[in-house]
mmCIF file of N, CA and C in Angstrom:
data_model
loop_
_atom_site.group_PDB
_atom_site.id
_atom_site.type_symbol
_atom_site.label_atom_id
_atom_site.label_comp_id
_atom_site.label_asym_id
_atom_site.label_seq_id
_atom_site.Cartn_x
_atom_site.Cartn_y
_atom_site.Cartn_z
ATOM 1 N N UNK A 1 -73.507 23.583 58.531
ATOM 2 C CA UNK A 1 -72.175 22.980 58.628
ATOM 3 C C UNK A 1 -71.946 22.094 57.427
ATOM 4 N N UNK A 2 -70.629 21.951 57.056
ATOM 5 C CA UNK A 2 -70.186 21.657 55.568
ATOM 6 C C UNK A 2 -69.081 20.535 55.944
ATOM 7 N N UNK A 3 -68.763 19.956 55.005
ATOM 8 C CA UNK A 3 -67.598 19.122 55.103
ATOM 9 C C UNK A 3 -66.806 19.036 54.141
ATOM 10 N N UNK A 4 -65.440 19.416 54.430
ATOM 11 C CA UNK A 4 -64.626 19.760 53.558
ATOM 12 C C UNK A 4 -63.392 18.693 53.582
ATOM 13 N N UNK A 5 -62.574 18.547 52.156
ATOM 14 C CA UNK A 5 -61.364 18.344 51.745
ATOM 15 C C UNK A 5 -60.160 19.430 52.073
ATOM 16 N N UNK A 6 -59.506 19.202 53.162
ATOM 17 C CA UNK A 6 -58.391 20.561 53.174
ATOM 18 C C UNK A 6 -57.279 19.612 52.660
ATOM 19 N N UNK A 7 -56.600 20.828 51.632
ATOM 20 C CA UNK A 7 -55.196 20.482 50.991
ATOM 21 C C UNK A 7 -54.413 21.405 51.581
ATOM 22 N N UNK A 8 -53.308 20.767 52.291
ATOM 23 C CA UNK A 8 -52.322 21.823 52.819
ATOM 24 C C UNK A 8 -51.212 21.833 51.762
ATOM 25 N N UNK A 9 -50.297 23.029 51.047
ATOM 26 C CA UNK A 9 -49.598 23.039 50.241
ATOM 27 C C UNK A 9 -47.869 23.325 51.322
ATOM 28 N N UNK A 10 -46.817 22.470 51.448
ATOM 29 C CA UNK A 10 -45.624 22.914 52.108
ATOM 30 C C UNK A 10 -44.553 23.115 50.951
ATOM 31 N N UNK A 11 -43.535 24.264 50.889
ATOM 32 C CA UNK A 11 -42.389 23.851 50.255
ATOM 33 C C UNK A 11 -41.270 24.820 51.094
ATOM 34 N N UNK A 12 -40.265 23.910 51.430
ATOM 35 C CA UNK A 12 -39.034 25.034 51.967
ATOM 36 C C UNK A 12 -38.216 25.277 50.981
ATOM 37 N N UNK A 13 -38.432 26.695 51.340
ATOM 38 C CA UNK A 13 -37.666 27.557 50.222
ATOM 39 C C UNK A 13 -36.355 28.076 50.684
ATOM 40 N N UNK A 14 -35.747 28.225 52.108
ATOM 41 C CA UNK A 14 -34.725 28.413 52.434
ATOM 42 C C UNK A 14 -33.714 27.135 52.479
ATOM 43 N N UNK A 15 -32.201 27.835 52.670
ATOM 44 C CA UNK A 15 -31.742 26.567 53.220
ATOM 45 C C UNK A 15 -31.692 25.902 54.096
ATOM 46 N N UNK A 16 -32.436 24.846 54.572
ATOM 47 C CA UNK A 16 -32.911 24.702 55.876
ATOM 48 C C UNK A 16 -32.200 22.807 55.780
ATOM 49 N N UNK A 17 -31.936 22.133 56.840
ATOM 50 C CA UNK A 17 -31.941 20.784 56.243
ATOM 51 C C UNK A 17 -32.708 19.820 57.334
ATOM 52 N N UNK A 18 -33.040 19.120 57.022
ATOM 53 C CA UNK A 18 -33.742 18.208 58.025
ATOM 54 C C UNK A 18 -33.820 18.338 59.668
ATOM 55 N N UNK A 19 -34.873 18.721 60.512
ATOM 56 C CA UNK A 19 -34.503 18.566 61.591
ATOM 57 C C UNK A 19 -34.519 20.517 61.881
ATOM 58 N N UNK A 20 -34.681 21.417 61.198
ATOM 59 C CA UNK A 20 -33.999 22.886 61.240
ATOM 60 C C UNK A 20 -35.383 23.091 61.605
ATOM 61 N N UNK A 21 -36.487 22.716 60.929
ATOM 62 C CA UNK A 21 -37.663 23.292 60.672
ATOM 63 C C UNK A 21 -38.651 22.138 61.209
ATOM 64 N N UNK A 22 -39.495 22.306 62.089
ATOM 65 C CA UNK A 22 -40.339 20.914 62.921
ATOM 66 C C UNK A 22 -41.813 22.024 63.762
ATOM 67 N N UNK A 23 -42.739 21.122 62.985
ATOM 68 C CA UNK A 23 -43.591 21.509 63.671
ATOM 69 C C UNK A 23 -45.131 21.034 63.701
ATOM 70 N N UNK A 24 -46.116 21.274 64.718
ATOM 71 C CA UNK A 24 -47.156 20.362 64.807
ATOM 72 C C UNK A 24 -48.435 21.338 63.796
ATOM 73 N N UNK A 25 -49.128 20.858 63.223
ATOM 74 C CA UNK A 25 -50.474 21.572 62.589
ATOM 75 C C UNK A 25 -52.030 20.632 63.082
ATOM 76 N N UNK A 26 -52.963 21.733 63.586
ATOM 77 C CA UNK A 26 -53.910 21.693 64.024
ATOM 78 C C UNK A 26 -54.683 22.349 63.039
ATOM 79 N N UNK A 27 -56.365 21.254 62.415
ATOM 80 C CA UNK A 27 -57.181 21.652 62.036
ATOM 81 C C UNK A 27 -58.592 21.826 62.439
ATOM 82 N N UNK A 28 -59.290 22.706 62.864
ATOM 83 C CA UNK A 28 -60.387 22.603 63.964
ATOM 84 C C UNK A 28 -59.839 22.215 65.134
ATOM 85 N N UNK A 29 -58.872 22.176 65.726
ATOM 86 C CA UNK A 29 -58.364 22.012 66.807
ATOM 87 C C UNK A 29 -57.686 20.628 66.916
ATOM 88 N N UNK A 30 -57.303 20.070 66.254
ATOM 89 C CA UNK A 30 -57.439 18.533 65.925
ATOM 90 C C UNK A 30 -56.358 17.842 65.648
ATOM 91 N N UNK A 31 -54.957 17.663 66.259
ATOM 92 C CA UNK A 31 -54.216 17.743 65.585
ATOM 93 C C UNK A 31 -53.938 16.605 64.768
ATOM 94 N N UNK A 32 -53.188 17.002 63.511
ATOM 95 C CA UNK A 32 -52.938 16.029 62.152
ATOM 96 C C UNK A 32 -52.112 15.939 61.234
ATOM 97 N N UNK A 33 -50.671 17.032 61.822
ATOM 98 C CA UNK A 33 -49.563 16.738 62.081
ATOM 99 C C UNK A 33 -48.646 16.818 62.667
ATOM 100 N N UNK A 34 -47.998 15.586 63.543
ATOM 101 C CA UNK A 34 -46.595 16.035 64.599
ATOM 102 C C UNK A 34 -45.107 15.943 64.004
ATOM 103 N N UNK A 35 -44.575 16.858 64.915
ATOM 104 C CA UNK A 35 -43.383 17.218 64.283
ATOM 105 C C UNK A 35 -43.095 16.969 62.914
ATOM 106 N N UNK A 36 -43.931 17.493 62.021
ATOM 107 C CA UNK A 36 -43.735 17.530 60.725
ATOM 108 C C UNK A 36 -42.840 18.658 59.940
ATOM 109 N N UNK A 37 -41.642 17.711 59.652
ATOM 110 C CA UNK A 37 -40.376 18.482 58.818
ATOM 111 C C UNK A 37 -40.215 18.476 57.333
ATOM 112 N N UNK A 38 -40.814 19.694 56.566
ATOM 113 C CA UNK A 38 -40.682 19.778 54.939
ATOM 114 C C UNK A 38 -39.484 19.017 54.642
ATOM 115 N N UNK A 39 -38.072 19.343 54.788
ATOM 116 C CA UNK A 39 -37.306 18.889 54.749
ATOM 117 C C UNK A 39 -36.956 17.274 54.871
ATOM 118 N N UNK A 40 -37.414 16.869 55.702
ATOM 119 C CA UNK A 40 -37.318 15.548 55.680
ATOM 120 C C UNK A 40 -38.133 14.683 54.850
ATOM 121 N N UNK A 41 -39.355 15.048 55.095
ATOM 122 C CA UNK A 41 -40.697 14.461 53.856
ATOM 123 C C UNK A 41 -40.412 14.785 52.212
ATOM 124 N N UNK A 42 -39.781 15.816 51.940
ATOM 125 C CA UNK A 42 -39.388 16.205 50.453
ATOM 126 C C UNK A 42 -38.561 15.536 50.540
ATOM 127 N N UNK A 43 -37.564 15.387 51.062
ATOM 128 C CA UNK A 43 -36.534 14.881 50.682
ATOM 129 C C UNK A 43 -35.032 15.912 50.055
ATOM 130 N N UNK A 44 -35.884 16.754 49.879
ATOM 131 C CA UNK A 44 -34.848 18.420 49.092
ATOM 132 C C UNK A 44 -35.457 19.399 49.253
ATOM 133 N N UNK A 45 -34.909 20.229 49.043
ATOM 134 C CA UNK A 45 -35.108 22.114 49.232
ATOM 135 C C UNK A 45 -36.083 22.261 47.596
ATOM 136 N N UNK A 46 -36.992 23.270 47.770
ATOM 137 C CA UNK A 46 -37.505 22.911 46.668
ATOM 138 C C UNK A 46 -38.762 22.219 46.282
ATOM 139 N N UNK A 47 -39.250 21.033 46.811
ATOM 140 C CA UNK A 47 -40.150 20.300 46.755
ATOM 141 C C UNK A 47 -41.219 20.657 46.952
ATOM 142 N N UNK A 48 -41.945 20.225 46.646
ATOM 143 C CA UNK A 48 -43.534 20.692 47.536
ATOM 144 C C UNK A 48 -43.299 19.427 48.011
ATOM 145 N N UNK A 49 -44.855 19.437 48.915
ATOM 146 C CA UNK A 49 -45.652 18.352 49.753
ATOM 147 C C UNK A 49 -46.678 18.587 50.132
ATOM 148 N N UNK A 50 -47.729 18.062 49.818
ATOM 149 C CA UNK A 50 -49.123 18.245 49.790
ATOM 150 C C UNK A 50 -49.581 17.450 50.802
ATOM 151 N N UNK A 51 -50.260 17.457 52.020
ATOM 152 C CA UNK A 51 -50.779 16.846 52.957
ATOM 153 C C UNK A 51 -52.586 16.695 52.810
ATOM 154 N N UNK A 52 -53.132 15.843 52.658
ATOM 155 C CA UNK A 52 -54.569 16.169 52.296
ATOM 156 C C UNK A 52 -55.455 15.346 53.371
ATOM 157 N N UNK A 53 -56.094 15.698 53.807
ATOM 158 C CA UNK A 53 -57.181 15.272 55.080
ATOM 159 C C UNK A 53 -58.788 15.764 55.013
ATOM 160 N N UNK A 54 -59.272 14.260 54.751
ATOM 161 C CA UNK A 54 -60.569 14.441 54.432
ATOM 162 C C UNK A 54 -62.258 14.632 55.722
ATOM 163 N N UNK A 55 -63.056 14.572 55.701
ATOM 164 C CA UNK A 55 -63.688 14.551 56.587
ATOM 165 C C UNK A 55 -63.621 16.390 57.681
ATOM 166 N N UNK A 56 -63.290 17.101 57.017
ATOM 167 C CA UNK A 56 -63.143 18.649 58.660
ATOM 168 C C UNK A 56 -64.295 19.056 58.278
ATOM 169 N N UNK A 57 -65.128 19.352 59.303
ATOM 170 C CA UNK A 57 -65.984 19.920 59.540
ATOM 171 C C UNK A 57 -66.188 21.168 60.318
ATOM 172 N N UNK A 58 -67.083 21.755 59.180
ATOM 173 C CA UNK A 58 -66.744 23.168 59.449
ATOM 174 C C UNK A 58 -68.200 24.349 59.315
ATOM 175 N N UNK A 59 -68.543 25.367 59.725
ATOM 176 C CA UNK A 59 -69.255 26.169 59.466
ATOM 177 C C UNK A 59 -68.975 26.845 58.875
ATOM 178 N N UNK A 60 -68.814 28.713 59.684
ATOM 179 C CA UNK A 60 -68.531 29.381 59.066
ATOM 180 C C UNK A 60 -66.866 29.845 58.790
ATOM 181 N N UNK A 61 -66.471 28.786 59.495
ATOM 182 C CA UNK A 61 -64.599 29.124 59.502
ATOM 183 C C UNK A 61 -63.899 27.704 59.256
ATOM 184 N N UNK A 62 -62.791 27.907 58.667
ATOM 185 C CA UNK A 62 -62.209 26.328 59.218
ATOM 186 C C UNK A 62 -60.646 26.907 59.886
ATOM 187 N N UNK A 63 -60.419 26.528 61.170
ATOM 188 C CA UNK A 63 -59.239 26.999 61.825
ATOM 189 C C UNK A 63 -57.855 25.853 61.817
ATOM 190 N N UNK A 64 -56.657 26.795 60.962
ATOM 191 C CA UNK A 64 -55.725 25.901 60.754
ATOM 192 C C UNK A 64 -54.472 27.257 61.970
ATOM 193 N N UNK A 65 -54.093 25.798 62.985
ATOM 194 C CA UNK A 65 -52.986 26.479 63.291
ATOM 195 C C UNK A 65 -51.762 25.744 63.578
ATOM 196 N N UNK A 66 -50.551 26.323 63.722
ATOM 197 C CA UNK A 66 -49.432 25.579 63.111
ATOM 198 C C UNK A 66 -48.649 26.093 64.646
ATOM 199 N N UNK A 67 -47.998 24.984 65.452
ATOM 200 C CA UNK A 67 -47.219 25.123 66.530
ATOM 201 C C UNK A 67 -45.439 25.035 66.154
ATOM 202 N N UNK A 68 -44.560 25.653 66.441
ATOM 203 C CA UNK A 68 -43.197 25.599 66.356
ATOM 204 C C UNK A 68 -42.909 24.553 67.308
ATOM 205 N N UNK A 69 -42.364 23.755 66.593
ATOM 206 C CA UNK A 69 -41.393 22.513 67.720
ATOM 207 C C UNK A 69 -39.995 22.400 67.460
ATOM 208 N N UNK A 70 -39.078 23.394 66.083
ATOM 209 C CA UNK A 70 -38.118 23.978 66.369
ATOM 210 C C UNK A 70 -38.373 25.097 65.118
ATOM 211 N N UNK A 71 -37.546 25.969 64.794
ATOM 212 C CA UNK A 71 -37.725 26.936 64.300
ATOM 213 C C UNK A 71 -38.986 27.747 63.881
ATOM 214 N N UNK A 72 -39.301 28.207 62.806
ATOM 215 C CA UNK A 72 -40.557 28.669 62.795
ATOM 216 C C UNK A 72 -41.185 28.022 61.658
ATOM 217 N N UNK A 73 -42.966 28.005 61.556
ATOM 218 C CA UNK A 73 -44.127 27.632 60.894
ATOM 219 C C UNK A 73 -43.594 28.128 59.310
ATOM 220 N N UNK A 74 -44.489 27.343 58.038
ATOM 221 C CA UNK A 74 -44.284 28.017 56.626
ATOM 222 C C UNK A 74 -45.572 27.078 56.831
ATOM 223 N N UNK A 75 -46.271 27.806 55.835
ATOM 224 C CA UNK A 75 -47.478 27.074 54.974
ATOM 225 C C UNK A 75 -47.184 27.706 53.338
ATOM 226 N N UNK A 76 -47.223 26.817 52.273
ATOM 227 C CA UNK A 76 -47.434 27.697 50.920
ATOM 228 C C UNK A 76 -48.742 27.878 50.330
ATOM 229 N N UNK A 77 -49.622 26.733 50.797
ATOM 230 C CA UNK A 77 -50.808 27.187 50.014
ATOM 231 C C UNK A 77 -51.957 26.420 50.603
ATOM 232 N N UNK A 78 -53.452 26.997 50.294
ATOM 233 C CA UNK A 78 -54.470 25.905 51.374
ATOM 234 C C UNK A 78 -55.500 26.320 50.153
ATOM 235 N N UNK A 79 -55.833 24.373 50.114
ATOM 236 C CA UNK A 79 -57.118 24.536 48.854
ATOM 237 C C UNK A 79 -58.363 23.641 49.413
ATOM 238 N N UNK A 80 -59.459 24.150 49.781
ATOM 239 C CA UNK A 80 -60.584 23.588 50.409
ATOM 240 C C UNK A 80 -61.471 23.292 49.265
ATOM 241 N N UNK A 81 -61.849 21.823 49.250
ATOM 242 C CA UNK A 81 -62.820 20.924 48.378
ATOM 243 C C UNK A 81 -64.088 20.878 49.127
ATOM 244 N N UNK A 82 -65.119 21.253 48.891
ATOM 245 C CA UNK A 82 -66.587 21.069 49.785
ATOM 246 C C UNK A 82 -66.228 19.763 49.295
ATOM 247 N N UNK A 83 -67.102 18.618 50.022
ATOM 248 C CA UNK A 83 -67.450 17.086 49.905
ATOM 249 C C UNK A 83 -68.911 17.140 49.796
ATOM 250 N N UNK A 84 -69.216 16.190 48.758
ATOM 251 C CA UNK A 84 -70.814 16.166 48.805
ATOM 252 C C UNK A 84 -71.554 15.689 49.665
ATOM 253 N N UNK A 85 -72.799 16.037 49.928
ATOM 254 C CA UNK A 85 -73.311 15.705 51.122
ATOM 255 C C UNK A 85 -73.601 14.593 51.307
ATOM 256 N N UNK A 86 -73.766 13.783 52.757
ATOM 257 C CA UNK A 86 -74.094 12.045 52.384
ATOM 258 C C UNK A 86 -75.307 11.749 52.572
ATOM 259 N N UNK A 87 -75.781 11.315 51.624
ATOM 260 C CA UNK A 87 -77.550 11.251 52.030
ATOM 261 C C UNK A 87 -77.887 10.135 50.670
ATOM 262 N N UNK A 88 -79.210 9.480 51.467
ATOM 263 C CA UNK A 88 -79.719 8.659 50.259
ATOM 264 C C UNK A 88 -80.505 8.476 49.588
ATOM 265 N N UNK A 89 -81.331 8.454 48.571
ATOM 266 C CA UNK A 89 -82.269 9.121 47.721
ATOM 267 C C UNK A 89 -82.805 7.631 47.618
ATOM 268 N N UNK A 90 -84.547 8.001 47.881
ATOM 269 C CA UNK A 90 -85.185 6.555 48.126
ATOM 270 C C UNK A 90 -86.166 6.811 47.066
ATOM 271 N N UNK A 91 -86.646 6.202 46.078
ATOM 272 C CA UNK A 91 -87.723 6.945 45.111
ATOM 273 C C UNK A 91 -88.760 5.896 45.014
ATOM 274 N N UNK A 92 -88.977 5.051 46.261
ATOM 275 C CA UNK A 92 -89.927 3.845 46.181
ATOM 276 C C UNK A 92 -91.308 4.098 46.067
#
């Protein structure tokens, strides 16, 4: 088991405006974002928004799933950072 940096990448690309598009994301089951609206967090159509959450722990999978709380889910992009391991090196 590993521990990773997940970068979630969002951008709405339709015309959508605040409030159109809402929804919760679960990582490892975990959730870590509610009703989260591209639209509202960008601020404009267009934008990205990068959500980054450190500490998931993971084996051989890491499970991202995304619930509709009004219209439907977008993800644009997912970039996983291994984290180095934590340990302490004693050379006494």
């Amino acid at each position: 088991e590993m521990t990773y940096t997940v970068k979630l990448y969002f951008a709405e690309l339709e015309s959508k405006n605040p409030g159109d598009r809402v929804f919760n994301v679960y990582i490892q089951d975990s959730r870590v974002l509610e009703n989260f609206d591209i639209c509202a967090e960008a601020g404009k159509k267009d934008k990205e928004v990068v959500k980054t959450f450190t500490g998931v722990r993971a084996g051989n999978e890491i499970k991202i799933n995304m619930i509709p709380v009004k219209g439907n889910t977008i993800l644009s992009g997912i970039e996983l950072i291994g984290e180095p391991s934590k340990f302490t090196w004693n050379d006494k």
